[in-house]
Coordinates of N, CA and C in Angstrom, one line a residue:
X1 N 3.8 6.1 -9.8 CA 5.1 5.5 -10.0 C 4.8 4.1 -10.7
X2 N 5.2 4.2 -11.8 CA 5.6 2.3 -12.6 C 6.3 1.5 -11.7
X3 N 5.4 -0.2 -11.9 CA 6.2 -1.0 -11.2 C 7.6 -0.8 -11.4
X4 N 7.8 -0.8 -12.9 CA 8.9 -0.8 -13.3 C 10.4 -0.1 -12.7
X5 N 10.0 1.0 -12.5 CA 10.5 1.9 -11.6 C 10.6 1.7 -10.2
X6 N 9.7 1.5 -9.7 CA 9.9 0.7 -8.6 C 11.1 -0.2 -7.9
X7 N 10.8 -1.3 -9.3 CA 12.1 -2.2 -9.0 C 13.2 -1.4 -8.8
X8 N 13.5 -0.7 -9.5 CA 15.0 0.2 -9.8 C 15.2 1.1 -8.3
X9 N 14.4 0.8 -7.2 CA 14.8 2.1 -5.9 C 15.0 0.8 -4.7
X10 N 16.0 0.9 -4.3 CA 16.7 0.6 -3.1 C 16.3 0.9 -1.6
X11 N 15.9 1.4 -1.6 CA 15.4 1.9 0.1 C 13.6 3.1 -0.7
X12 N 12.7 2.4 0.4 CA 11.5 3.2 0.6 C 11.2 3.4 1.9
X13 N 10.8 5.0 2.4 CA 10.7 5.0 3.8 C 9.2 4.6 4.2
X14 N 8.3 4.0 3.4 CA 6.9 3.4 3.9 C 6.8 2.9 2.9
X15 N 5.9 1.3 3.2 CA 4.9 0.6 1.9 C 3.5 0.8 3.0
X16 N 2.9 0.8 2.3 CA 1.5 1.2 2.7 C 0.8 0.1 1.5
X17 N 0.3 -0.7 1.7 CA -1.0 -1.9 1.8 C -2.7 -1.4 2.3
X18 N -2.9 -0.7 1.1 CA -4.4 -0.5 1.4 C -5.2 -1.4 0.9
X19 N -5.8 -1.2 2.0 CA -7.0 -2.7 2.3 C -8.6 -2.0 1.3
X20 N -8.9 -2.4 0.3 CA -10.2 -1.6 -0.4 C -11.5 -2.4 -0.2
X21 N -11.6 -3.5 -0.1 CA -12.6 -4.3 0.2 C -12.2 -5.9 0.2
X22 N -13.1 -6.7 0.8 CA -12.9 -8.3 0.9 C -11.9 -8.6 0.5
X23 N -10.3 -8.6 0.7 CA -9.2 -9.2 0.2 C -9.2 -8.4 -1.0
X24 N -8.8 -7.4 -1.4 CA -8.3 -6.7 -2.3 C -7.3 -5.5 -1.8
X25 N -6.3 -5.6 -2.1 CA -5.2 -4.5 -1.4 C -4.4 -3.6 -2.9
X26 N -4.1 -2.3 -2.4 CA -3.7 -1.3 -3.4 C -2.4 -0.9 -2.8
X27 N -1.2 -0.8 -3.5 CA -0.2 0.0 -3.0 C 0.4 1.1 -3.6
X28 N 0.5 1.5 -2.3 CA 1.7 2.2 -2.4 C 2.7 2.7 -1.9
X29 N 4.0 3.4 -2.2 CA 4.9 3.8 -1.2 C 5.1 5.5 -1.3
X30 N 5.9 5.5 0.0 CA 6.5 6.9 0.4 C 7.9 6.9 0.8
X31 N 8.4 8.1 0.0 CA 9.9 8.7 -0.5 C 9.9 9.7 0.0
X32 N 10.8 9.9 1.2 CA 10.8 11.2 1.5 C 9.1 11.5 1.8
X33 N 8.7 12.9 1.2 CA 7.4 13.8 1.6 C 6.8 13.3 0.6
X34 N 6.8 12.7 -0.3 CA 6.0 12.1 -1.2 C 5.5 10.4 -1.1
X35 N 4.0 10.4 -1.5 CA 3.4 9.2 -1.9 C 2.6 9.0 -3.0
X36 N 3.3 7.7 -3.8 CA 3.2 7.5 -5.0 C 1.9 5.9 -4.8
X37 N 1.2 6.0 -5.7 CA 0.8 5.1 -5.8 C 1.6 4.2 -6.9
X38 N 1.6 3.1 -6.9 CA 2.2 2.3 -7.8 C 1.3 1.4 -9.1
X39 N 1.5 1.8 -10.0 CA 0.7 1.5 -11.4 C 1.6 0.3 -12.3
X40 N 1.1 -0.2 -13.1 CA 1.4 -1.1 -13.5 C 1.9 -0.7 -15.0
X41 N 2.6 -1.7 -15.9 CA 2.6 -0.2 -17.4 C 1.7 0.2 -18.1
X42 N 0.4 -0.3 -17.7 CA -0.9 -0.2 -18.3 C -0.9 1.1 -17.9
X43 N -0.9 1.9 -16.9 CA -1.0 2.7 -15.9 C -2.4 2.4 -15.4
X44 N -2.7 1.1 -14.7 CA -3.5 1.0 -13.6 C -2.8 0.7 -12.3
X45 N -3.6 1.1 -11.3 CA -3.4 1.0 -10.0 C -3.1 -0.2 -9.7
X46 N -1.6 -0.6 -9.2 CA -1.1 -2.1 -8.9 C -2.2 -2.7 -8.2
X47 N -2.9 -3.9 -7.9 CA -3.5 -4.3 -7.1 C -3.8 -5.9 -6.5
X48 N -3.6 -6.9 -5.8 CA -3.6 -7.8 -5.4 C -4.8 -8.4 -4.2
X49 N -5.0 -9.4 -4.5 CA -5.8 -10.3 -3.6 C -5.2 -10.9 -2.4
X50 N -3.7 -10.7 -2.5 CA -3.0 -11.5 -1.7 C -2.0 -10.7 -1.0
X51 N -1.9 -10.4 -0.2 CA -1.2 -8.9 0.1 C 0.6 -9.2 0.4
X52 N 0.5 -11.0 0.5 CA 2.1 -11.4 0.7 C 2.8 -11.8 -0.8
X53 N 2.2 -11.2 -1.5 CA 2.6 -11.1 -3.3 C 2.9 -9.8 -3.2
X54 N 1.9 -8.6 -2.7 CA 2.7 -7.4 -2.5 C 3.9 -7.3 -1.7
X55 N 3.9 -7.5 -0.2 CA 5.3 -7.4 0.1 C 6.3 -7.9 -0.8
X56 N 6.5 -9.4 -1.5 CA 7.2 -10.1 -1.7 C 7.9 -9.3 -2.8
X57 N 7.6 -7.9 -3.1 CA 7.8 -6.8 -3.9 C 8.6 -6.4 -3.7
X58 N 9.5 -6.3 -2.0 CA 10.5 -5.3 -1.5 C 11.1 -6.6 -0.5
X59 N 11.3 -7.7 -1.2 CA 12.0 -8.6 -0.3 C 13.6 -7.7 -0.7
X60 N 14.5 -7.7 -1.4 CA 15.5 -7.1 -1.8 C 15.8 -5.7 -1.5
X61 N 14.9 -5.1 -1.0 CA 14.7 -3.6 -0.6 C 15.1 -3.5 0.8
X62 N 15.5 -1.6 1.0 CA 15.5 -1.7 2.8 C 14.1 -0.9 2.7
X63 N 13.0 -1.3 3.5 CA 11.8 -0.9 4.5 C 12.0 -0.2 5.0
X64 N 11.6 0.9 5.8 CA 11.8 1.6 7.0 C 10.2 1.4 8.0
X65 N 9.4 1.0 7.1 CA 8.0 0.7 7.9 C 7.3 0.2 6.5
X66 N 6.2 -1.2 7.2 CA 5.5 -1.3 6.3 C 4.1 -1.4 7.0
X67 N 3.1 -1.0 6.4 CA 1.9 -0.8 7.1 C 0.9 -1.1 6.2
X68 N -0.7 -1.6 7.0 CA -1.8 -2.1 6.3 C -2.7 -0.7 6.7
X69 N -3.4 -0.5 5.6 CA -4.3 0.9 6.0 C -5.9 0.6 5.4
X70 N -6.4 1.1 6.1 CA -8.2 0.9 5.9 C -8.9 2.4 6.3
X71 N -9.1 2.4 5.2 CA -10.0 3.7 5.4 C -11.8 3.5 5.4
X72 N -12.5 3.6 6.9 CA -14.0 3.5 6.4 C -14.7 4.3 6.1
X73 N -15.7 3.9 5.2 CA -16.9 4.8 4.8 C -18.0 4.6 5.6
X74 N -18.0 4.6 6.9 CA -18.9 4.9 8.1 C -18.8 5.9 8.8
X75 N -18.4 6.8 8.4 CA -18.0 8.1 9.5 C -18.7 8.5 10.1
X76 N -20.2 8.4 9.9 CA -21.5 9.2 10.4 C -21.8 7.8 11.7
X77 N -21.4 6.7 11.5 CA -21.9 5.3 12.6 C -20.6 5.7 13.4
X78 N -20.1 6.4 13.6 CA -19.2 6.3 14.8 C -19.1 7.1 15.1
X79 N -19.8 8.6 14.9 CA -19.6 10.5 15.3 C -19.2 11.4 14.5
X80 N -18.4 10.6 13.5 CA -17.6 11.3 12.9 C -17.9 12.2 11.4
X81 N -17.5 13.6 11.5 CA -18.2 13.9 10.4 C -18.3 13.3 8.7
X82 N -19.0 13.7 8.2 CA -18.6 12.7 7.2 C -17.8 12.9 6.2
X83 N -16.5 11.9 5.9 CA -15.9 12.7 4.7 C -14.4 12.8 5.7
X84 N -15.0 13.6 7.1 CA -13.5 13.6 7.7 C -12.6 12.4 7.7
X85 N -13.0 11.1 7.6 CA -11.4 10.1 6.9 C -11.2 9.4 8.2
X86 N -12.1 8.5 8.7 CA -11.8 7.4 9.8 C -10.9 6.6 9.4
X87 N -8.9 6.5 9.9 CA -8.6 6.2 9.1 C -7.7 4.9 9.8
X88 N -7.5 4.4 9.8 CA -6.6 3.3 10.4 C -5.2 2.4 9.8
X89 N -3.9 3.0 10.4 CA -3.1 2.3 10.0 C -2.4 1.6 11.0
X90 N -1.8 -0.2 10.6 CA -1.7 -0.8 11.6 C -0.2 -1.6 10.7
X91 N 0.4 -1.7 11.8 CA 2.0 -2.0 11.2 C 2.1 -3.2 11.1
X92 N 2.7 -3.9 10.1 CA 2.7 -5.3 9.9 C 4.1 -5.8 10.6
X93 N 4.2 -7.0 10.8 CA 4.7 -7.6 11.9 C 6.1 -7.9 10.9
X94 N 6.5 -9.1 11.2 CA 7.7 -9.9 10.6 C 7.2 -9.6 9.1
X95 N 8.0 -8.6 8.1 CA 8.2 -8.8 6.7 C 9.0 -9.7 6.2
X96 N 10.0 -10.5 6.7 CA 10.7 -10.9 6.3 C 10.2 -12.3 5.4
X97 N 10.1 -12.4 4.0 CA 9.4 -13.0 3.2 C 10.9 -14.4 2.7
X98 N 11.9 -13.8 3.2 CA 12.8 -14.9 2.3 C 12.9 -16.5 3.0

């Protein structure tokens, strides 16, 4: 999905803030059964250092949940097979950015 596009939708039922390394976050949202990542018109993957520039995205919007997600690449240091997707999503508190 284009930011551009983006702007133009009124209610998203998830933003999702993935965490990729040391302060770099990727977004994207979910519509219904689908999730889009959000691209820029370049069509690269939206991405920020600052993750309250991403929300500051859907101050005008209705939310229904927004969440920070971290996926590790340790699966084998904790039991887990590798590949299977240690995955952690953790709900962000007060969005209210206004």
């Amino acid at each position: 999905m284009l930011l551009k596009e983006l702007k133009k939708i009124s209610h998203i039922d998830k933003v999702k803030l993935h965490s990729l390394e040391s302060n770099l976050y990727q977004l994207s949202v979910v519509i219904g059964d689908e999730e889009d990542y959000v691209q820029t018109e370049h069509g690269r993957f939206l991405t920020s250092h600052n993750k309250l520039d991403l929300q500051a995205l859907f101050k005008d919007k209705t939310v229904g949940a927004m969440v920070l997600c971290h996926q590790s690449a340790y699966d084998e240091m904790v039991g887990q097979p590798v590949g299977m997707g240690n995955f952690l999503e953790v709900p962000l508190g007060n969005t209210d950015l206004s």
